[in-house]
C-alpha positions as a Markdown table, in Angstrom:
| # | Residue | x | y | z |
|---|---|---|---|---|
| 1 | Met | 19.4 | -64.6 | 5.8 |
| 2 | Thr | 16.4 | -65.8 | 7.8 |
| 3 | Asn | 13.1 | -63.9 | 7.2 |
| 4 | Gln | 12.3 | -61.9 | 10.3 |
| 5 | Asn | 8.6 | -62.1 | 9.6 |
| 6 | Pro | 7.9 | -65.5 | 8.2 |
| 7 | Leu | 4.4 | -66.5 | 7.2 |
| 8 | Pro | 2.6 | -68.5 | 9.8 |
| 9 | Leu | 2.3 | -72.3 | 9.3 |
| 10 | Tyr | -1.3 | -72.2 | 10.3 |
| 11 | Asp | -4.2 | -69.8 | 10.9 |
| 12 | Lys | -6.5 | -70.0 | 13.9 |
| 13 | Ile | -10.1 | -69.0 | 13.0 |
| 14 | Leu | -12.3 | -68.1 | 16.0 |
| 15 | Val | -16.0 | -68.8 | 15.7 |
| 16 | Lys | -18.5 | -66.8 | 17.7 |
| 17 | Tyr | -21.8 | -68.4 | 18.5 |
| 18 | Thr | -23.7 | -65.4 | 20.2 |
| 19 | Phe | -27.0 | -67.2 | 20.5 |
| 20 | Ser | -25.5 | -70.3 | 22.0 |
| 21 | Arg | -23.6 | -68.1 | 24.5 |
| 22 | Val | -26.7 | -66.3 | 25.6 |
| 23 | Val | -28.7 | -69.6 | 26.1 |
| 24 | Asp | -25.9 | -71.2 | 28.1 |
| 25 | Ser | -25.5 | -68.1 | 30.2 |
| 26 | Ile | -29.2 | -67.9 | 31.0 |
| 27 | Thr | -29.2 | -71.6 | 31.8 |
| 28 | Leu | -26.3 | -71.1 | 34.2 |
| 29 | Leu | -28.1 | -68.2 | 35.8 |
| 30 | Phe | -31.1 | -70.3 | 36.5 |
| 31 | Leu | -29.0 | -73.1 | 38.0 |
| 32 | Ile | -27.3 | -70.6 | 40.3 |
| 33 | Leu | -30.6 | -69.1 | 41.4 |
| 34 | Leu | -31.9 | -72.6 | 42.1 |
| 35 | Leu | -28.9 | -73.5 | 44.2 |
| 36 | Gly | -29.3 | -70.2 | 46.1 |
| 37 | Tyr | -32.9 | -71.0 | 46.8 |
| 38 | Arg | -32.0 | -74.5 | 48.0 |
| 39 | Ile | -29.4 | -73.2 | 50.4 |
| 40 | Phe | -30.8 | -69.9 | 51.7 |
| 41 | Tyr | -34.6 | -70.1 | 51.5 |
| 42 | Ser | -35.5 | -73.8 | 51.7 |
| 43 | Asn | -36.5 | -74.9 | 55.2 |
| 44 | Ile | -37.0 | -78.5 | 54.3 |
| 45 | Tyr | -34.0 | -80.6 | 55.4 |
| 46 | Thr | -35.0 | -84.1 | 54.4 |
| 47 | Phe | -32.8 | -86.7 | 52.8 |
| 48 | Pro | -34.3 | -86.3 | 49.3 |
| 49 | Cys | -33.6 | -82.5 | 49.5 |
| 50 | Phe | -29.9 | -83.2 | 50.2 |
| 51 | Val | -29.8 | -85.6 | 47.3 |
| 52 | Ala | -31.4 | -83.0 | 45.0 |
| 53 | Leu | -29.0 | -80.3 | 46.2 |
| 54 | Phe | -26.0 | -82.6 | 45.5 |
| 55 | Cys | -27.3 | -83.5 | 42.0 |
| 56 | Glu | -28.0 | -79.8 | 41.1 |
| 57 | Ser | -24.6 | -78.7 | 42.4 |
| 58 | Trp | -22.9 | -81.4 | 40.3 |
| 59 | Phe | -24.9 | -80.5 | 37.2 |
| 60 | Thr | -24.0 | -76.8 | 37.7 |
| 61 | Phe | -20.3 | -77.7 | 38.0 |
| 62 | Thr | -20.4 | -79.8 | 34.8 |
| 63 | Trp | -22.3 | -77.1 | 33.0 |
| 64 | Ile | -19.6 | -74.5 | 33.9 |
| 65 | Leu | -17.0 | -76.9 | 32.5 |
| 66 | Thr | -19.0 | -77.5 | 29.4 |
| 67 | Met | -19.4 | -73.7 | 28.9 |
| 68 | Asn | -15.7 | -73.2 | 29.3 |
| 69 | Leu | -15.0 | -75.7 | 26.5 |
| 70 | Lys | -17.6 | -74.3 | 24.2 |
| 71 | Trp | -17.2 | -70.6 | 24.8 |
| 72 | Asn | -14.4 | -69.9 | 22.3 |
| 73 | Pro | -14.6 | -72.5 | 19.6 |
| 74 | Ala | -11.9 | -72.3 | 16.8 |
| 75 | Tyr | -10.5 | -74.3 | 14.0 |
| 76 | Thr | -7.1 | -74.2 | 12.3 |
| 77 | Ile | -6.1 | -74.0 | 8.7 |
| 78 | Thr | -2.6 | -75.4 | 8.0 |
| 79 | His | -0.3 | -74.2 | 5.2 |
| 80 | Leu | 2.1 | -77.0 | 4.3 |
| 81 | Asp | 3.3 | -75.1 | 1.3 |
| 82 | Arg | 4.9 | -72.5 | 3.6 |
| 83 | Leu | 6.9 | -75.1 | 5.5 |
| 84 | Leu | 9.8 | -75.3 | 3.0 |
| 85 | Leu | 9.9 | -71.4 | 3.0 |
| 86 | Arg | 11.3 | -71.8 | 6.5 |
| 87 | Glu | 14.0 | -74.3 | 5.6 |
| 88 | Asp | 16.4 | -72.8 | 8.1 |
| 89 | Glu | 14.1 | -73.6 | 11.0 |
| 90 | Leu | 13.7 | -77.3 | 10.0 |
| 91 | Pro | 15.7 | -79.7 | 12.2 |
| 92 | Pro | 18.2 | -82.2 | 10.8 |
| 93 | Leu | 16.5 | -85.6 | 10.4 |
| 94 | Asp | 18.2 | -89.0 | 10.8 |
| 95 | Leu | 16.4 | -92.1 | 9.5 |
| 96 | Phe | 17.4 | -95.6 | 10.5 |
| 97 | Val | 16.7 | -98.7 | 8.4 |
| 98 | Thr | 17.4 | -102.0 | 10.2 |
| 99 | Thr | 17.9 | -105.4 | 8.6 |
| 100 | Ala | 19.3 | -108.7 | 9.9 |
| 101 | Asp | 19.0 | -111.6 | 7.4 |
| 102 | Pro | 19.5 | -111.1 | 3.6 |
| 103 | Val | 17.4 | -114.2 | 3.0 |
| 104 | Leu | 14.4 | -113.3 | 5.1 |
| 105 | Glu | 14.8 | -109.6 | 4.3 |
| 106 | Pro | 16.2 | -109.4 | 0.7 |
| 107 | Pro | 18.5 | -106.5 | 0.1 |
| 108 | Ile | 16.4 | -105.3 | -2.7 |
| 109 | Ile | 13.6 | -104.5 | -0.2 |
| 110 | Thr | 16.1 | -102.7 | 2.0 |
| 111 | Val | 17.3 | -100.7 | -1.0 |
| 112 | Asn | 13.8 | -99.9 | -2.1 |
| 113 | Thr | 13.1 | -98.5 | 1.4 |
| 114 | Val | 16.4 | -96.5 | 1.6 |
| 115 | Leu | 15.8 | -94.9 | -1.8 |
| 116 | Ser | 12.2 | -93.9 | -0.9 |
| 117 | Leu | 13.4 | -92.3 | 2.3 |
| 118 | Leu | 16.2 | -90.4 | 0.6 |
| 119 | Ala | 13.7 | -88.9 | -1.9 |
| 120 | Leu | 11.4 | -87.5 | 0.9 |
| 121 | Asp | 10.2 | -83.9 | 0.4 |
| 122 | Tyr | 12.7 | -82.6 | 2.9 |
| 123 | Pro | 15.9 | -80.4 | 2.5 |
| 124 | Val | 18.6 | -82.7 | 1.3 |
| 125 | Asn | 21.3 | -81.2 | 3.4 |
| 126 | Lys | 19.3 | -82.0 | 6.6 |
| 127 | Leu | 18.3 | -85.6 | 5.7 |
| 128 | Ala | 20.5 | -88.6 | 6.5 |
| 129 | Cys | 19.7 | -92.3 | 6.2 |
| 130 | Tyr | 21.6 | -95.0 | 8.1 |
| 131 | Val | 21.3 | -98.7 | 7.5 |
| 132 | Ser | 22.0 | -101.1 | 10.4 |
| 133 | Asp | 22.7 | -104.7 | 9.3 |
| 134 | Asp | 22.8 | -107.0 | 12.3 |
| 135 | Gly | 23.7 | -109.9 | 10.0 |
| 136 | Cys | 26.8 | -108.1 | 8.6 |
| 137 | Ser | 25.9 | -109.5 | 5.1 |
| 138 | Pro | 28.3 | -108.5 | 2.3 |
| 139 | Leu | 25.4 | -108.7 | -0.1 |
| 140 | Thr | 23.5 | -106.1 | 1.8 |
| 141 | Phe | 26.6 | -103.9 | 2.0 |
| 142 | Tyr | 27.3 | -104.0 | -1.8 |
| 143 | Ala | 23.6 | -103.5 | -2.6 |
| 144 | Ile | 23.5 | -100.4 | -0.5 |
| 145 | Val | 26.7 | -99.1 | -2.2 |
| 146 | Glu | 25.1 | -99.5 | -5.6 |
| 147 | Ala | 21.9 | -98.0 | -4.4 |
| 148 | Ser | 23.8 | -94.9 | -3.2 |
| 149 | Lys | 25.0 | -94.4 | -6.7 |
| 150 | Phe | 21.5 | -94.7 | -8.1 |
| 151 | Ala | 20.2 | -92.3 | -5.5 |
| 152 | Lys | 22.3 | -89.5 | -6.9 |
| 153 | Val | 20.0 | -89.4 | -10.0 |
| 154 | Trp | 16.8 | -90.8 | -8.4 |
| 155 | Val | 16.5 | -88.1 | -5.7 |
| 156 | Pro | 16.8 | -85.1 | -8.1 |
| 157 | Phe | 14.3 | -86.8 | -10.4 |
| 158 | Cys | 11.7 | -87.2 | -7.7 |
| 159 | Lys | 12.2 | -83.6 | -6.5 |
| 160 | Lys | 12.1 | -82.1 | -10.0 |
| 161 | Tyr | 8.8 | -83.8 | -11.0 |
| 162 | Asn | 7.3 | -84.1 | -7.6 |
| 163 | Val | 7.1 | -87.9 | -7.7 |
| 164 | Gln | 4.7 | -89.2 | -5.0 |
| 165 | Ile | 5.6 | -92.9 | -5.1 |
| 166 | Arg | 9.3 | -92.6 | -4.3 |
| 167 | Ala | 10.2 | -96.3 | -4.1 |
| 168 | Pro | 11.7 | -96.9 | -7.6 |
| 169 | Phe | 10.8 | -100.5 | -7.9 |
| 170 | Arg | 7.2 | -99.8 | -7.1 |
| 171 | Tyr | 7.2 | -96.7 | -9.3 |
| 172 | Phe | 8.4 | -98.4 | -12.4 |
| 173 | Ser | 6.4 | -101.6 | -11.8 |
| 174 | Asp | 3.2 | -100.0 | -13.0 |
| 175 | Glu | 3.4 | -97.7 | -16.0 |
| 176 | Asn | -0.1 | -96.5 | -15.4 |
| 177 | Leu | 1.2 | -94.5 | -12.4 |
| 178 | Val | 3.0 | -92.2 | -14.8 |
| 179 | Ser | 0.3 | -89.8 | -15.9 |
| 180 | Asn | 2.2 | -86.9 | -17.6 |
| 181 | Arg | 4.7 | -88.8 | -19.8 |
| 182 | Glu | 3.0 | -87.7 | -23.0 |
| 183 | Glu | 2.5 | -84.1 | -21.8 |
| 184 | Ser | 6.2 | -83.4 | -21.3 |
| 185 | Pro | 8.9 | -84.6 | -23.6 |
| 186 | Glu | 11.5 | -83.7 | -21.1 |
| 187 | Phe | 9.9 | -85.7 | -18.4 |
| 188 | Tyr | 9.5 | -88.7 | -20.8 |
| 189 | Gln | 13.2 | -88.6 | -21.6 |
| 190 | Asp | 14.2 | -88.4 | -18.0 |
| 191 | Trp | 11.7 | -91.2 | -17.2 |
| 192 | Leu | 13.2 | -93.5 | -19.8 |
| 193 | Arg | 16.7 | -92.6 | -18.5 |
| 194 | Met | 15.7 | -93.5 | -15.0 |
| 195 | Lys | 14.2 | -96.7 | -16.1 |
| 196 | Val | 17.4 | -97.7 | -18.0 |
| 197 | Leu | 19.5 | -96.9 | -14.9 |
| 198 | Leu | 17.1 | -99.0 | -12.7 |
| 199 | Ile | 17.4 | -101.9 | -15.1 |
| 200 | Met | 21.2 | -101.7 | -14.9 |
| 201 | Leu | 20.8 | -101.6 | -11.1 |
| 202 | Ile | 18.6 | -104.8 | -11.2 |
| 203 | Leu | 21.3 | -106.5 | -13.4 |
| 204 | Ile | 23.9 | -105.6 | -10.8 |
| 205 | Phe | 21.7 | -107.0 | -8.0 |
| 206 | Arg | 21.2 | -110.3 | -10.0 |
| 207 | Thr | 25.0 | -110.6 | -10.4 |
| 208 | Leu | 25.6 | -110.0 | -6.7 |
| 209 | Ile | 22.9 | -112.5 | -5.7 |
| 210 | Ser | 24.3 | -115.2 | -8.0 |
| 211 | Ile | 27.8 | -114.7 | -6.6 |
| 212 | Phe | 26.8 | -114.7 | -3.0 |
| 213 | Ser | 24.4 | -117.6 | -3.6 |
| 214 | Glu | 27.3 | -119.8 | -4.9 |
| 215 | Lys | 29.6 | -118.8 | -2.0 |
| 216 | Ser | 27.2 | -119.0 | 0.8 |
| 217 | His | 25.0 | -121.9 | -0.6 |
| 218 | Gln | 21.9 | -119.9 | 0.2 |
| 219 | Asn | 18.8 | -119.5 | -2.0 |
| 220 | Phe | 17.4 | -116.0 | -2.2 |
| 221 | Asn | 13.8 | -116.7 | -3.0 |
| 222 | Phe | 11.8 | -113.5 | -3.6 |
| 223 | Val | 8.0 | -113.5 | -3.6 |
| 224 | Gly | 5.4 | -111.1 | -4.7 |
| 225 | Glu | 6.3 | -108.0 | -6.7 |
| 226 | Phe | 10.0 | -108.6 | -6.1 |
| 227 | Leu | 10.0 | -112.0 | -7.8 |
| 228 | Lys | 10.8 | -110.5 | -11.3 |
| 229 | Tyr | 14.0 | -108.9 | -10.0 |
| 230 | Thr | 15.6 | -112.3 | -9.2 |
């Protein structure tokens, strides 16, 4: 049941500058008195006087606008930790990943992107990821199928241990990113299990790449950090 009085997602703090308000008000009073003197009591109607009246009127107008902006200053404090407490109010989120060429855009990069999106800190029942392949590559299709199986264990792992780098190939490429392996034996066991499953996924990718390379006579040349997955 939805909480009838949920905690606010932000607090608005009003700041009162009494001294600044007094100074601004006195300045505005003097400007109005000066304009009144120019209009009602000045008997000099030369061109410089009209220019001075115009400039003083414009300055008074801008001063009123400035006072209006500065009169009630405030700053906000956001509470992101309260967002998930209002899960029922969060809208469903659809994420689209597009790809076109399995050679120029290797499926392993697409899979890495999809897995990181599925592991976002968002309610699982309100998050959906769609992959659009304009090239209709069977390699991309089977890679996504295998990635969906891996996502069933990767997403709970990320949510359980609050993993910030949610792209698995990036996460396991640098073991220095894992800071609490030695502090929690349970985490270390799960971490090793996830790494074994990722290695199995890489072996499947290599098999798929070799099969489709022979059939399509295309070379899948990866560069950078993805080179070791070929």
